[in-house]
């Protein structure tokens, strides 16, 4: 960082000083352009990131999945109308990224990046089963892997880069709906259920951040990203009671701090 | 036996295969243009050694003599453009390093030796790497429903994805340590028992931390060291033993034979072991290591499903290895033996229905003895490698037999793998590998029952596999050196017999087209 700054400042000083001293020196005075070489973001990089994530799920219809199951309540046993519930997940994300940037003379920077994050996102919600009081069902969602391919466009101010990004993202999630169904006391003992589902979803992401080249080859960045994984219907399978659908509408937000090592350029 | 009756089969070629091929080609082209990946396997090793891919690997992660000695020396050999360790530049086993670098110069017959900056001129960069495999899988029969989150067949999946520490810590200590994401199987693969809660997608993976040094005792040249690792045979130098044997990449959606000897990964990532090794006169390799299982909670915390292993060890499990590797001119030959004795207390209830993580008081004893051999020939612009590995397992089931888990008090199980590999082109740009595999053993109506997916109460499986690999950035002067690497592989597995029967064995035949990226 200091090297770049000093070079930049020295170069600026040199350029500023030229008009004042030009008349005193012959034209071939070796004022070397290389001496005032500017810092550039043109490079490829590999790095790591860590941060927090918050995911919102709107789930339709977990109550019906249980109460309408032929081995539990059965068709016609269910409450009229769909039940939609919200499940919030939160946790940490840790991962890696690699990408390449190109800085135009106008200081506009264009780049592409691939990233993958491991996640500890988890959320759950306890649901009442209206046709079988006081029974409940526990709906749990875990998300553990979030890769993304994005492009970014930014503006470079020497060793600072301000950027926005967008692209395609994926999320791997596991769903479970567990409990015991007693048919409001009519079934003794109650029938345990454990519906399990998996998804690997595709969505879009958009975000913004700032990156700072703090040393030779190294930069750090702070970034916010929004993800929308749309609506997805997963098959929830219970080995003993059969399967049924659950629909999930999912969005996510992340804040990540990252560090990158720049492979080429800056040299 | 995966084959359920009535499952439909699909013709080999269809639009998903084409789409996967397009994706692979696109990604390859993308990397060629955008990233220009070079020739190294684990890029952090390449940064450290300054060597191209073909110096250490035939078809990665298969090792050349140089690669084996790099591992033998504890992953500490330097020579790359960056400082080798963050600590002081003590010389370490410099004589051995010097010989290694001399060897590398000799075998780099392609004239593509990278013009790295003088060793260690630039600062230290943490030896961290990442790896991802994107693979398209076609199985002859569809996977059982429900298949979420996959299609019934012809799936393209990103798995595994790994992060590594690979390289020197000090001049004498180095490590290969891996954390991996494995995509889950289809919903139908869940057992529906409470034990499913211990399934993980993120896990600690192969880990091998080493101390290595050199000595001279009389007329004996000695490279010696200590290994601490989590998978018996992960520390081995040859790609004949289970941890690093072919196939190096496999689909997560293909069925594989259920019967395996214990040393073939049953306790991988479930154990910790410490051992000592020595290479005498660059020819005779000796090693002894002791392993103990981690506690249930420790395994679970590290992402290893404890119930995926047979139980917990009773005492320390000894592992031994002897290998004789003479080499002359371009020829390298190895003849060796290895083995391990496992005294295992089986789980009381691996379904976790009873809510216990306890083990039975009696012990099943598995004695695995392996014999292996390898021949490598280095041609002017190619390598030929032949590998053979035979494992015989003696099972004394003092715990499983009384409770009816096995029908016999003793059993035998055998594994044979015969592999041939040819790599050619600049820095081993192309590789063609074929393997015959055979698993056979004592029929047991309880261990190998129809309910467990076996036919004829037999563990037998056999077949062939073949793989064609293209390493597009094989040239060591690739612009991106030493930061990226890639391999495109087309693999096909054919079964004559699968889990005891030839009936529907071919339903498990698998085509796996994959792109392997290392950064």
XYZ file of C-alpha atoms in Angstrom:
786
model
C 0.000 0.000 0.000
C 2.623 2.480 1.061
C 4.634 1.732 -2.035
C 1.691 2.441 -4.280
C 0.774 5.590 -2.409
C 4.295 6.927 -2.474
C 4.608 6.222 -6.167
C 1.291 7.892 -6.807
C 2.114 10.918 -4.682
C 5.575 11.201 -6.200
C 4.116 10.989 -9.647
C 1.521 13.607 -8.872
C 4.192 15.895 -7.434
C 6.309 15.417 -10.505
C 3.468 16.187 -12.873
C 2.537 19.266 -10.843
C 6.088 20.493 -10.818
C 6.745 20.124 -14.518
C 5.276 23.462 -15.698
C 7.326 25.440 -13.194
C 10.627 23.911 -14.112
C 10.147 23.073 -17.746
C 11.700 26.308 -18.991
C 14.890 25.610 -17.096
C 15.572 22.218 -18.635
C 16.135 20.912 -22.103
C 13.196 19.095 -23.697
C 14.891 15.743 -23.478
C 14.995 15.862 -19.723
C 14.424 12.218 -18.747
C 11.157 12.566 -16.897
C 10.265 8.907 -17.119
C 6.657 7.953 -17.377
C 7.405 4.707 -15.627
C 8.373 6.633 -12.527
C 4.801 7.849 -12.247
C 3.282 4.461 -12.999
C -0.274 4.379 -11.718
C -1.744 1.735 -9.563
C -4.113 -0.500 -11.503
C -6.741 -3.034 -10.505
C -6.070 -5.074 -13.615
C -5.220 -8.479 -12.200
C -6.601 -11.846 -11.200
C -7.014 -12.754 -7.591
C -7.769 -15.573 -5.202
C -9.052 -15.012 -1.706
C -11.220 -15.896 1.225
C -14.209 -14.326 2.932
C -16.272 -14.617 6.095
C -19.393 -12.939 7.330
C -22.993 -13.269 8.372
C -26.114 -14.274 6.460
C -29.840 -13.930 6.979
C -32.319 -15.985 4.988
C -36.090 -15.572 4.809
C -38.252 -18.539 3.825
C -41.985 -18.460 3.193
C -43.242 -22.035 3.387
C -46.532 -23.395 2.006
C -48.150 -25.696 3.333
C -46.528 -27.674 6.190
C -49.729 -28.178 8.156
C -51.444 -29.763 5.179
C -48.428 -31.998 4.521
C -48.939 -33.599 7.934
C -52.702 -33.511 8.369
C -53.509 -34.617 4.812
C -51.069 -37.548 4.854
C -52.934 -40.833 4.355
C -51.102 -42.449 7.238
C -51.738 -39.547 9.609
C -54.876 -37.416 9.297
C -55.758 -38.442 5.771
C -57.450 -36.538 2.946
C -60.361 -34.457 4.123
C -59.019 -34.336 7.627
C -57.130 -31.183 6.980
C -57.845 -27.607 7.860
C -59.439 -25.709 4.986
C -57.116 -23.414 3.096
C -53.345 -23.267 2.788
C -51.099 -22.414 5.673
C -48.139 -20.216 4.929
C -45.473 -19.707 7.562
C -42.213 -17.809 7.685
C -38.937 -19.368 8.784
C -35.881 -17.174 9.265
C -32.429 -18.697 9.092
C -29.236 -17.025 10.200
C -25.648 -18.017 10.605
C -22.111 -17.556 9.363
C -20.640 -17.903 5.894
C -17.015 -18.758 5.181
C -15.578 -19.401 1.764
C -13.269 -18.579 -1.079
C -13.351 -16.656 -4.325
C -11.329 -16.145 -7.437
C -11.768 -13.634 -10.180
C -10.212 -11.253 -12.649
C -10.582 -7.500 -13.098
C -9.675 -5.132 -15.895
C -9.251 -1.407 -15.296
C -9.952 0.904 -18.227
C -8.138 4.224 -18.620
C -11.341 5.899 -17.421
C -10.846 4.108 -14.071
C -13.884 1.974 -14.711
C -13.205 -1.597 -13.622
C -14.940 -4.670 -15.038
C -14.527 -8.109 -13.568
C -15.839 -11.630 -13.191
C -15.740 -13.769 -10.087
C -16.554 -17.278 -8.927
C -17.149 -17.850 -5.241
C -18.295 -20.611 -2.940
C -19.310 -20.297 0.691
C -19.905 -22.842 3.377
C -22.765 -21.746 5.603
C -24.148 -22.527 9.023
C -27.589 -21.104 8.331
C -30.289 -22.691 10.435
C -33.822 -21.753 11.410
C -36.877 -23.506 12.774
C -40.473 -22.857 13.664
C -42.929 -24.791 15.799
C -46.331 -25.146 14.123
C -49.659 -26.030 15.697
C -51.648 -28.845 14.072
C -55.209 -27.483 14.389
C -56.898 -30.822 13.701
C -54.864 -32.623 16.324
C -54.412 -30.412 19.367
C -52.135 -30.148 21.225
C -49.798 -31.745 18.659
C -47.179 -29.649 16.927
C -44.777 -30.003 14.025
C -41.238 -28.619 14.041
C -40.168 -27.218 10.684
C -36.397 -26.873 10.380
C -34.351 -25.494 7.479
C -30.575 -25.668 7.151
C -28.513 -24.140 4.362
C -24.891 -25.183 4.066
C -23.444 -24.300 0.634
C -23.795 -21.146 -1.482
C -21.749 -20.889 -4.706
C -22.084 -17.942 -7.093
C -20.834 -16.680 -10.466
C -20.953 -12.917 -10.750
C -19.755 -9.983 -12.752
C -18.806 -6.652 -11.244
C -18.382 -3.113 -12.395
C -16.661 -0.506 -10.327
C -14.801 2.765 -10.185
C -11.199 2.855 -9.052
C -9.865 5.698 -6.961
C -6.209 4.706 -6.759
C -6.065 1.912 -4.204
C -9.793 2.052 -3.503
C -12.375 0.294 -5.634
C -16.100 0.931 -5.288
C -18.201 -1.638 -7.092
C -21.574 -3.238 -7.685
C -21.992 -6.843 -8.708
C -24.608 -9.283 -9.909
C -25.010 -12.764 -11.258
C -26.272 -16.246 -10.630
C -26.165 -18.053 -7.282
C -27.111 -21.413 -5.883
C -28.071 -22.645 -2.425
C -28.095 -26.145 -0.992
C -30.710 -26.590 1.743
C -32.119 -29.378 3.866
C -35.676 -29.322 5.207
C -37.291 -31.400 7.916
C -40.746 -31.502 9.434
C -40.963 -33.673 12.543
C -43.411 -34.423 15.331
C -46.125 -36.801 16.455
C -49.698 -36.947 15.195
C -52.310 -38.173 17.650
C -55.515 -37.151 15.882
C -56.647 -35.079 18.881
C -56.264 -38.103 21.113
C -58.006 -40.520 18.752
C -54.746 -42.291 17.870
C -52.892 -43.838 20.785
C -49.983 -43.786 20.777
C -49.535 -40.932 18.327
C -47.832 -41.651 15.017
C -44.375 -40.113 14.702
C -43.563 -38.385 11.443
C -40.263 -37.188 9.972
C -40.546 -35.621 6.534
C -37.149 -34.836 4.991
C -36.380 -32.828 1.870
C -33.366 -31.509 -0.027
C -32.918 -28.781 -2.583
C -30.189 -27.225 -4.683
C -31.697 -23.986 -5.895
C -30.716 -21.500 -8.532
C -31.346 -17.773 -8.131
C -29.895 -14.362 -8.744
C -27.737 -12.109 -6.625
C -26.865 -8.432 -6.581
C -24.602 -6.535 -4.242
C -22.168 -3.733 -3.648
C -18.870 -3.286 -1.887
C -15.637 -1.458 -1.437
C -12.161 -2.953 -1.819
C -8.879 -1.511 -0.584
C -5.420 -2.521 -1.800
C -3.582 -2.368 1.496
C -0.276 -3.968 0.513
C 1.614 -5.275 -2.460
C -0.484 -8.091 -3.924
C -3.093 -7.883 -1.165
C -6.523 -6.266 -0.851
C -9.405 -6.363 1.623
C -13.060 -5.755 0.974
C -16.419 -5.307 2.628
C -19.455 -6.425 0.647
C -23.223 -6.652 0.926
C -25.182 -9.095 -1.246
C -28.858 -9.797 -1.775
C -30.017 -13.166 -3.118
C -33.378 -14.260 -4.466
C -33.888 -17.980 -4.988
C -37.493 -17.662 -6.119
C -40.104 -20.305 -5.369
C -39.314 -24.006 -5.253
C -41.374 -27.076 -4.445
C -39.479 -29.848 -2.671
C -40.568 -33.441 -2.214
C -40.689 -34.119 1.512
C -40.197 -37.828 2.136
C -41.054 -39.803 5.262
C -39.779 -43.379 5.074
C -42.800 -44.600 7.063
C -45.564 -42.218 5.977
C -44.848 -41.439 2.340
C -44.087 -38.162 0.652
C -45.676 -34.838 -0.194
C -44.780 -31.378 -1.494
C -43.702 -28.266 0.374
C -43.160 -24.948 -1.356
C -40.437 -22.519 -0.342
C -39.981 -18.883 -1.357
C -36.536 -17.768 -0.324
C -34.425 -14.623 -0.182
C -31.116 -14.013 1.589
C -28.823 -11.178 2.579
C -25.147 -11.399 3.453
C -22.439 -9.095 4.735
C -18.933 -10.394 4.090
C -15.414 -9.272 4.843
C -12.853 -10.664 2.428
C -9.170 -10.647 1.623
C -7.676 -11.264 -1.821
C -4.198 -12.103 -3.045
C -3.615 -10.657 -6.505
C -1.854 -13.051 -8.801
C -0.841 -10.890 -11.702
C -0.551 -7.182 -12.240
C 0.457 -4.687 -9.593
C 4.059 -5.635 -10.391
C -27.232 -54.438 -5.891
C -28.825 -51.208 -6.858
C -31.100 -52.566 -9.462
C -34.751 -52.463 -8.528
C -37.065 -54.213 -10.878
C -38.978 -52.074 -13.264
C -36.637 -49.147 -13.306
C -36.460 -47.661 -16.703
C -33.235 -47.406 -18.576
C -32.287 -44.615 -20.877
C -30.280 -44.498 -24.005
C -26.784 -43.260 -23.467
C -26.894 -40.087 -25.410
C -29.381 -37.316 -24.831
C -29.623 -33.610 -24.453
C -28.359 -33.496 -20.878
C -25.113 -35.151 -21.861
C -24.759 -32.645 -24.620
C -25.587 -29.826 -22.226
C -23.012 -31.083 -19.741
C -20.406 -31.321 -22.467
C -21.202 -27.770 -23.486
C -20.830 -26.628 -19.885
C -17.488 -28.383 -19.518
C -16.201 -27.012 -22.800
C -17.451 -23.556 -21.885
C -15.796 -23.648 -18.502
C -12.586 -24.900 -20.041
C -12.646 -22.182 -22.609
C -13.515 -19.630 -19.982
C -10.562 -20.600 -17.901
C -8.303 -20.804 -20.909
C -9.137 -17.290 -21.941
C -9.814 -15.665 -18.633
C -7.504 -17.386 -16.241
C -5.024 -19.274 -18.386
C -4.520 -22.029 -15.831
C -1.152 -23.698 -15.707
C 0.020 -27.165 -15.092
C 0.180 -27.794 -11.372
C -1.935 -30.135 -9.319
C -2.373 -28.503 -5.910
C -1.363 -24.977 -6.848
C 0.076 -24.219 -3.431
C 2.593 -27.048 -3.944
C 3.483 -25.601 -7.334
C 3.996 -22.131 -5.877
C 6.237 -23.623 -3.244
C 8.371 -25.850 -5.450
C 8.358 -23.829 -8.636
C 7.725 -27.048 -10.520
C 5.196 -27.805 -13.252
C 2.474 -30.398 -12.904
C 4.324 -33.145 -14.693
C 7.219 -33.081 -12.279
C 5.160 -34.423 -9.381
C 2.187 -36.012 -11.133
C 1.475 -38.344 -13.993
C -2.302 -37.840 -13.984
C -2.933 -35.953 -10.774
C -3.030 -36.912 -8.015
C -0.979 -39.885 -9.220
C 2.641 -39.375 -8.217
C 5.965 -39.563 -10.036
C 9.174 -40.438 -8.171
C 9.687 -36.695 -7.575
C 6.172 -36.348 -6.144
C 6.730 -39.267 -3.804
C 9.909 -37.722 -2.471
C 8.295 -34.325 -2.077
C 5.733 -36.035 0.149
C 8.441 -38.046 1.884
C 10.249 -34.807 2.750
C 7.167 -33.517 4.505
C 5.797 -31.205 1.776
C 8.624 -28.784 2.652
C 10.705 -28.648 -0.533
C 10.998 -25.066 -1.751
C 12.392 -23.532 -4.903
C 9.382 -21.528 -6.031
C 9.080 -17.793 -6.496
C 7.710 -17.208 -3.008
C 9.285 -17.575 0.390
C 8.743 -21.191 1.502
C 7.789 -20.626 5.120
C 6.852 -17.632 7.238
C 9.694 -18.469 9.602
C 13.444 -18.210 9.450
C 15.209 -19.585 6.432
C 17.054 -22.402 8.124
C 18.283 -24.788 5.513
C 16.356 -27.916 6.454
C 17.224 -31.064 4.506
C 18.958 -29.068 1.788
C 20.965 -31.942 0.348
C 17.815 -33.903 -0.298
C 16.123 -30.817 -1.733
C 19.095 -30.261 -4.001
C 18.882 -33.787 -5.327
C 15.168 -33.392 -5.870
C 15.615 -30.204 -7.840
C 18.362 -31.842 -9.860
C 16.006 -34.704 -10.574
C 13.275 -32.283 -11.612
C 15.641 -30.600 -14.019
C 16.520 -33.970 -15.532
C 12.959 -35.188 -16.042
C 11.654 -31.941 -17.467
C 12.525 -33.091 -20.923
C 10.006 -30.810 -22.529
C 12.127 -27.763 -22.110
C 9.324 -25.996 -20.375
C 10.882 -25.397 -17.005
C 9.214 -22.341 -15.525
C 11.323 -19.289 -15.256
C 10.384 -18.539 -11.704
C 11.850 -15.693 -9.791
C 14.840 -16.753 -7.701
C 13.653 -18.915 -4.862
C 12.039 -17.083 -2.008
C 12.548 -13.605 -3.478
C 8.948 -12.668 -3.020
C 7.063 -12.713 0.265
C 5.401 -15.629 1.938
C 1.965 -16.569 0.677
C -0.144 -18.934 2.798
C -0.216 -22.328 1.025
C -3.974 -22.330 0.688
C -5.739 -23.832 -2.300
C -9.255 -24.703 -3.389
C -10.613 -27.479 -5.544
C -13.941 -28.086 -7.222
C -15.223 -30.895 -9.396
C -18.221 -30.322 -11.636
C -19.467 -33.640 -12.938
C -22.168 -35.010 -15.200
C -23.411 -38.464 -14.203
C -25.360 -40.907 -16.321
C -26.198 -44.257 -14.745
C -27.664 -47.058 -16.817
C -30.746 -47.160 -14.562
C -32.355 -44.199 -12.869
C -31.699 -43.479 -9.217
C -34.558 -44.558 -6.904
C -37.348 -42.034 -6.263
C -37.815 -39.615 -4.633
C -34.758 -38.143 -6.284
C -34.811 -34.573 -4.931
C -32.731 -32.488 -5.355
C -31.689 -34.343 -8.505
C -33.259 -35.575 -11.703
C -33.861 -39.320 -11.970
C -30.791 -39.454 -14.220
C -28.297 -37.306 -16.138
C -27.368 -34.880 -13.396
C -24.677 -32.240 -13.341
C -23.465 -31.632 -9.799
C -20.781 -29.520 -8.184
C -19.165 -31.865 -5.681
C -16.796 -32.049 -3.961
C -15.595 -28.560 -3.158
C -12.503 -28.451 -0.961
C -10.216 -26.025 0.745
C -6.609 -27.040 1.446
C -3.580 -26.122 3.434
C -0.893 -27.724 1.320
C 2.743 -26.967 1.962
C 5.508 -26.090 4.355
C 4.964 -24.704 7.831
C 8.650 -24.709 8.770
C 11.681 -26.056 6.964
C 11.025 -29.475 8.468
C 7.266 -29.501 9.017
C 4.594 -29.476 6.366
C 0.988 -30.406 5.968
C -1.658 -31.528 3.552
C -4.987 -30.766 5.144
C -8.367 -30.713 3.443
C -11.867 -29.523 4.349
C -14.543 -30.731 1.949
C -18.141 -30.101 0.982
C -19.842 -33.227 -0.375
C -23.258 -32.726 -1.923
C -25.919 -34.860 -0.247
C -27.385 -37.912 -1.920
C -30.984 -37.990 -3.116
C -33.774 -37.926 -0.558
C -34.251 -41.635 -1.132
C -30.794 -42.275 0.310
C -31.850 -41.047 3.738
C -32.544 -43.895 6.150
C -35.487 -42.231 7.847
C -33.987 -43.105 11.219
C -32.798 -40.642 13.854
C -29.241 -41.386 12.720
C -29.842 -39.117 9.722
C -29.147 -36.166 12.009
C -25.456 -37.128 11.940
C -25.166 -36.859 8.167
C -23.010 -33.906 7.185
C -22.088 -32.186 3.975
C -18.999 -30.406 5.332
C -16.281 -32.568 6.803
C -12.622 -32.581 7.578
C -11.028 -34.648 4.864
C -7.618 -36.172 4.225
C -5.084 -34.692 6.605
C -1.390 -35.514 6.869
C 0.965 -33.397 8.973
C 4.616 -34.358 8.749
C 8.024 -33.726 10.221
C 10.888 -34.817 7.981
C 14.662 -34.644 8.079
C 17.700 -36.384 6.668
C 20.637 -38.171 8.265
C 23.580 -40.323 7.361
C 24.378 -43.367 9.475
C 27.476 -45.152 8.258
C 26.825 -45.959 4.643
C 23.096 -45.431 4.962
C 21.385 -42.332 3.607
C 18.270 -41.759 5.577
C 15.164 -39.655 5.120
C 13.078 -40.045 8.224
C 10.010 -38.449 9.647
C 6.858 -38.478 11.682
C 3.357 -38.443 10.269
C 0.149 -37.475 12.036
C -2.873 -38.239 9.891
C -6.544 -39.180 9.905
C -6.846 -41.944 7.319
C -4.775 -45.125 7.138
C -2.754 -45.073 3.873
C -3.294 -41.340 3.251
C 0.365 -40.951 4.189
C 1.524 -43.576 1.710
C 3.753 -42.611 -1.209
C 2.306 -44.909 -3.844
C -1.046 -44.752 -5.597
C -1.607 -48.436 -5.081
C -2.914 -48.173 -1.519
C -6.579 -47.277 -0.871
C -6.529 -43.593 0.072
C -5.032 -42.399 -3.211
C -5.896 -45.174 -5.611
C -7.638 -44.800 -8.971
C -10.332 -43.598 -9.624
C -9.280 -40.251 -8.249
C -12.677 -38.668 -8.909
C -16.031 -40.410 -8.613
C -19.666 -39.459 -8.978
C -21.691 -38.932 -5.815
C -24.776 -40.303 -7.589
C -23.394 -43.638 -8.752
C -23.776 -46.806 -6.727
C -20.538 -48.510 -5.750
C -20.048 -52.010 -4.352
C -21.088 -52.127 -0.708
C -18.531 -54.682 0.488
C -15.036 -53.326 1.080
C -12.185 -54.267 3.315
C -11.948 -52.072 6.395
C -8.676 -50.471 5.338
C -10.378 -49.163 2.203
C -11.689 -46.069 3.917
C -14.108 -47.398 6.549
C -12.380 -45.291 9.192
C -11.201 -42.402 7.028
C -11.667 -39.170 9.013
C -12.900 -41.188 12.011
C -9.414 -41.773 13.432
C -6.229 -40.038 14.392
C -2.847 -41.687 14.047
C 0.810 -40.943 14.682
C 3.665 -42.889 13.172
C 7.297 -42.894 12.144
C 8.785 -43.622 8.757
C 12.126 -43.878 7.057
C 13.430 -44.206 3.517
C 16.810 -45.936 3.501
C 19.216 -45.351 0.625
C 16.327 -43.988 -1.441
C 15.121 -47.549 -1.857
C 13.626 -49.170 1.230
C 10.618 -47.517 2.869
C 9.545 -48.522 6.372
C 6.665 -47.168 8.410
C 4.778 -47.996 11.599
C 1.754 -45.990 12.712
C -0.821 -46.413 15.465
C -4.420 -45.248 15.153
C -7.207 -44.621 17.612
C -10.782 -43.652 16.833
C -11.972 -40.217 17.846
C -14.818 -40.019 20.306
C -18.359 -39.946 18.932
C -18.789 -36.256 19.671
C -15.414 -35.405 18.135
C -16.220 -37.218 14.909
C -19.594 -35.536 14.710
C -18.073 -32.104 15.356
C -15.577 -32.646 12.541
C -18.344 -33.554 10.104
C -17.749 -37.318 10.037
C -20.905 -39.358 10.610
C -19.816 -41.714 13.413
C -22.396 -44.328 12.441
C -20.897 -44.508 8.947
C -17.982 -46.445 10.452
C -18.343 -49.908 12.024
C -17.728 -48.719 15.611
C -14.915 -47.614 17.880
C -11.462 -49.148 18.262
C -10.603 -51.176 21.307
C -7.051 -50.001 21.901
C -4.607 -48.763 19.327
C -4.842 -50.182 15.814
C -1.364 -50.820 14.357
C -0.541 -50.069 10.720
C 2.633 -51.173 8.999
C 4.206 -50.555 5.630
C 7.285 -51.947 3.887
C 8.114 -51.018 0.311
C 11.199 -51.751 -1.752
C 11.645 -49.331 -4.646
C 14.724 -49.847 -6.808
C 15.104 -47.462 -9.724
C 17.448 -47.502 -12.651
C 17.517 -45.130 -15.560
C 13.938 -44.270 -16.508
C 12.577 -47.323 -14.642
C 11.098 -47.324 -11.146
C 9.789 -50.504 -9.587
C 8.103 -51.026 -6.223
C 7.168 -54.158 -4.383
C 5.530 -53.758 -1.016
C 3.267 -54.943 1.713
C 1.141 -53.120 4.222
C -1.571 -53.923 6.667
C -3.530 -53.069 9.741
C -5.261 -54.834 12.612
C -8.576 -53.356 13.739
C -10.212 -54.419 17.010
C -13.641 -52.832 16.727
C -16.418 -52.534 19.291
C -19.518 -52.292 17.045
C -22.223 -49.715 17.712
C -25.123 -50.953 19.837
C -27.629 -49.178 17.596
C -26.372 -47.454 14.468
C -29.925 -46.281 13.667
C -29.919 -44.207 16.883
C -33.526 -45.256 17.541
C -32.505 -46.176 21.087
C -30.719 -42.862 21.466
C -27.428 -44.440 22.466
C -23.960 -43.873 21.070
C -22.551 -46.807 23.030
C -20.716 -49.824 21.670
C -20.903 -53.536 22.352
C -18.399 -54.856 24.898
C -17.154 -57.603 22.579
C -14.773 -57.011 19.721
C -14.766 -57.810 16.014
C -11.208 -58.252 14.765
C -10.336 -57.358 11.184
C -6.813 -58.169 10.010
C -6.080 -56.581 6.648
C -2.937 -57.550 4.773
C -2.096 -55.888 1.501
C 0.458 -56.651 -1.193
C 1.146 -54.081 -3.867
C 3.462 -53.378 -6.721
C 4.097 -50.546 -9.126
C 6.228 -50.102 -12.196
C 6.805 -46.666 -13.734
C 8.648 -45.943 -16.948
C 9.524 -42.448 -18.009
C 9.740 -42.013 -21.744
C 10.882 -38.973 -23.638
C 7.468 -37.364 -23.488
C 5.322 -39.891 -21.664
C 4.934 -42.067 -18.584
C 3.731 -45.640 -18.322
C 2.547 -46.756 -14.898
C 1.323 -50.219 -13.924
C -0.162 -50.764 -10.472
C -1.382 -53.861 -8.650
C -2.939 -54.086 -5.235
C -4.357 -57.082 -3.393
C -5.891 -56.919 0.082
C -6.946 -59.957 2.081
C -9.083 -59.343 5.132
C -9.534 -61.893 7.903
C -12.680 -61.182 9.916
C -13.187 -62.678 13.376
C -16.676 -61.520 14.321
C -16.780 -62.203 18.059
C -19.180 -59.294 18.609
C -21.355 -59.442 15.486
C -21.866 -63.233 15.346
C -23.501 -63.702 18.793
C -26.090 -60.985 18.112
C -26.883 -62.255 14.635
C -25.368 -59.386 12.704
C -23.295 -61.986 10.867
C -24.173 -65.578 10.078
C -20.574 -66.783 10.307
C -18.092 -66.396 13.164
C -15.302 -65.777 10.656
C -15.233 -64.488 7.105
C -12.727 -63.636 4.406
C -12.904 -60.665 2.079
C -10.537 -59.912 -0.809
C -9.952 -56.915 -3.022
C -7.874 -56.855 -6.191
C -7.141 -53.842 -8.382
C -4.990 -53.975 -11.508
C -4.401 -50.589 -13.078
C -2.588 -49.363 -16.146
C -1.966 -45.709 -16.916
C -0.349 -43.940 -19.835
C 0.224 -40.202 -19.739
C 1.712 -38.261 -22.590
C 2.097 -34.814 -24.056
C 3.777 -31.776 -22.563
C 3.812 -32.170 -18.787
C 1.393 -35.107 -19.078
C -1.360 -33.343 -20.938
C -3.284 -36.534 -21.735
C -3.884 -39.587 -19.580
C -5.551 -42.894 -20.333
C -6.198 -45.167 -17.364
C -7.840 -48.566 -17.173
C -8.548 -50.758 -14.194
C -9.878 -54.227 -13.464
C -11.357 -54.548 -9.988
C -12.633 -57.548 -8.106
C -14.101 -57.950 -4.620
C -14.884 -61.441 -3.397
C -15.344 -63.189 -0.100
C -17.241 -65.595 2.117
C -21.029 -65.646 1.627
C -22.849 -64.550 4.789
C -26.641 -64.524 4.893
C -26.797 -61.827 7.555
C -23.947 -59.536 6.592
C -24.783 -59.708 2.901
C -28.549 -60.147 3.025
C -31.052 -59.230 0.349
C -32.395 -56.540 2.664
C -28.970 -54.908 2.612
C -28.968 -54.925 -1.170
C -26.932 -58.077 -1.847
C -27.762 -61.069 -3.982
C -26.922 -64.687 -3.168
C -25.678 -63.598 0.287
C -22.444 -62.757 -1.460
C -20.190 -59.693 -1.255
C -18.775 -60.273 -4.743
C -18.447 -57.466 -7.248
C -16.192 -57.074 -10.241
C -15.830 -55.049 -13.385
C -13.768 -52.569 -15.341
C -13.303 -48.871 -15.448
C -11.593 -46.636 -17.948
C -10.864 -42.925 -17.888
C -9.542 -40.495 -20.443
C -8.175 -37.247 -19.033
C -7.126 -34.024 -20.642
C -5.101 -31.508 -18.686
C -5.505 -28.496 -20.955
C -2.910 -26.342 -19.287
C -0.146 -28.876 -19.141
C 2.591 -26.620 -20.405
C 4.528 -25.278 -17.485
C 4.906 -21.862 -19.119
C 1.164 -21.323 -19.093
C 0.516 -17.685 -18.228
C -1.293 -18.431 -15.005
C 1.442 -20.530 -13.444
C 1.437 -21.382 -10.574
C -2.096 -20.514 -9.557
C -4.592 -22.671 -11.400
C -4.943 -26.175 -12.667
C -7.651 -28.174 -14.403
C -8.419 -31.661 -15.627
C -11.249 -32.800 -17.857
C -12.057 -36.476 -17.380
C -14.393 -38.932 -19.061
C -14.839 -42.048 -16.937
C -16.878 -45.183 -17.519
C -17.425 -48.012 -15.041
C -18.764 -51.383 -16.147
C -19.885 -54.083 -13.720
C -19.915 -57.793 -14.464
C -21.190 -58.501 -10.970
C -22.519 -56.081 -8.383
C -23.159 -56.905 -4.729
C -23.227 -60.636 -5.236
C -25.187 -60.982 -8.452
C -24.887 -60.511 -12.166
C -28.637 -59.827 -12.402
C -29.096 -56.161 -13.218
C -25.462 -55.531 -12.371
C -25.137 -53.357 -15.454
C -27.849 -51.057 -14.075
C -24.999 -49.581 -12.051
C -22.767 -48.863 -15.031
C -21.813 -45.227 -14.817
C -20.608 -42.546 -17.183
C -18.971 -39.635 -15.372
C -17.842 -36.600 -17.338
C -16.125 -34.176 -15.018
C -14.123 -30.999 -14.899
C -11.699 -30.757 -12.022
C -10.490 -27.285 -11.095
C -7.781 -26.456 -8.580
C -6.965 -22.895 -7.602
